[in-house]
Structures are given as structure tokens and as C-alpha cells.
Short mmCIF file of C-alpha atoms in Angstrom, two decimals:
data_model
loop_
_atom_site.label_atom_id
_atom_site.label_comp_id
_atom_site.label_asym_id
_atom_site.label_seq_id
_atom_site.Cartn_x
_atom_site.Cartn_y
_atom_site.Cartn_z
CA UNK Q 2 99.96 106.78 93.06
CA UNK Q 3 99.15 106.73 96.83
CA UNK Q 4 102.71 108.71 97.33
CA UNK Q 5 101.41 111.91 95.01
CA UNK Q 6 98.27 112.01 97.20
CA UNK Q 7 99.79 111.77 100.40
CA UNK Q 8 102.28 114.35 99.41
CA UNK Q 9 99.78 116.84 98.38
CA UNK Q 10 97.00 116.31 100.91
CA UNK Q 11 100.51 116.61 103.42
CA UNK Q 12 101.61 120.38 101.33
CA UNK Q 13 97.36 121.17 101.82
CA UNK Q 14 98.07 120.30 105.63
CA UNK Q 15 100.65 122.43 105.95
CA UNK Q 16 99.57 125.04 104.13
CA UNK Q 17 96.43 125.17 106.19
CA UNK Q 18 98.10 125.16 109.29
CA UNK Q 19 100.68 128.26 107.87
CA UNK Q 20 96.84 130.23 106.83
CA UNK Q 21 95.63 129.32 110.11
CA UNK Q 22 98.30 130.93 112.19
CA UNK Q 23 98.22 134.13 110.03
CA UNK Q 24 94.27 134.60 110.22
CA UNK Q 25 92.53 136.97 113.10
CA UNK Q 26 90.46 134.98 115.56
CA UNK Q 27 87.19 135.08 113.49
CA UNK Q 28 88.80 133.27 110.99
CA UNK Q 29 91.14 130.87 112.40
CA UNK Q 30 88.15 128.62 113.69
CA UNK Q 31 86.84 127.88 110.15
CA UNK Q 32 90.37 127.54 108.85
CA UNK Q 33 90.88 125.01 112.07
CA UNK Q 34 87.47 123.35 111.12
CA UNK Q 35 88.92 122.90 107.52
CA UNK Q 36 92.19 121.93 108.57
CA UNK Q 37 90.60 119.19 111.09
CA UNK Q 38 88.75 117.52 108.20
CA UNK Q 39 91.53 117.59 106.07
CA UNK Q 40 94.26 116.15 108.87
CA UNK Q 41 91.07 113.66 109.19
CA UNK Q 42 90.97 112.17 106.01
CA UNK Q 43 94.92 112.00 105.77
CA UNK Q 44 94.85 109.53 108.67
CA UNK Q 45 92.01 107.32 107.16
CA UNK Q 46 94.50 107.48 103.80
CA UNK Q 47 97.14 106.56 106.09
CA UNK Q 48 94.99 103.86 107.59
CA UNK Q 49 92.94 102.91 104.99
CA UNK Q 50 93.34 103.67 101.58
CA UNK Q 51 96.63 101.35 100.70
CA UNK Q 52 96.25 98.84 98.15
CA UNK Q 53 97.79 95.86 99.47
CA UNK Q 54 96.35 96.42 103.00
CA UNK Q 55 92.66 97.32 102.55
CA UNK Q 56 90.41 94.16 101.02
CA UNK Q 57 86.70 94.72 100.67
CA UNK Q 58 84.74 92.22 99.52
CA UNK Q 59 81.17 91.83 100.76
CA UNK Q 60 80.82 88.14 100.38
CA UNK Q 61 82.22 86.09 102.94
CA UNK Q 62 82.26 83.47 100.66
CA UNK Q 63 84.99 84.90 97.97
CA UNK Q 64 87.32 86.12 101.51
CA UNK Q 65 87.85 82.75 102.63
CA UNK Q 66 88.71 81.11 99.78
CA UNK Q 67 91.67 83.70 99.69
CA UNK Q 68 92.43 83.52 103.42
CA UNK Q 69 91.21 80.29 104.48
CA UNK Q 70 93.95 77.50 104.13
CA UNK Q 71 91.55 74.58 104.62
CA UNK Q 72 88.70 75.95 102.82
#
């Protein structure tokens, strides 16, 4: 599932960056300002957002007894 999303937020990215080089001035800063958020969250996907890699549990409690060896 991850793979379809990085592959289209990736086409969005470059599809950005293709409008962004065509646009006049006026309009290449929003399309830059888009494009930066977007390129943004890709990285936090990349960083983030994997299922095997990425754990959040809140209670301290329920972490180590999955971590800790000697708990």
C-alpha cells in the first residue's frame, strides 16, 4: 500500500515541479509554496509513515513489554 502512495505523491512531485517551471513569476511562488509542502510530507512518508518502522503507543508500559528482554 505504502508503494501506490509514494508513487503518486512522487508523479504529484514531479508534476509540480514541471507546472512550476512553466508558470510566470507571479505564479511560480505559490506553485513553489505547494510544491514545498508536498516534497514535505513525502519525506515524513519516507521517514515516518512505514509500518514495520513507526510504533506508537502512548503507554510506556505496553512498549517495554515488547522491547524489554528482562521485563
Amino acid at each position: 500500500m505504502s508503494t501506490i502512495r509514494r508513487g503518486v505523491t512522487f508523479f504529484l512531485i514531479v508534476v509540480l515541479i514541471w507546472i512550476t517551471a512553466a508558470s510566470q513569476v507571479e505564479y511560480a511562488y505559490h506553485w513553489g509554496a505547494v510544491l514545498a509542502f508536498l516534497g514535505s510530507l513525502f519525506i515524513a512518508d519516507l521517514m515516518f509513515l512505514n509500518d514495520e518502522d513507526f510504533m506508537f503507543d502512548p503507554f510506556y508500559q505496553n512498549w517495554a513489554k515488547k522491547t524489554d528482554p528482562q521485563y
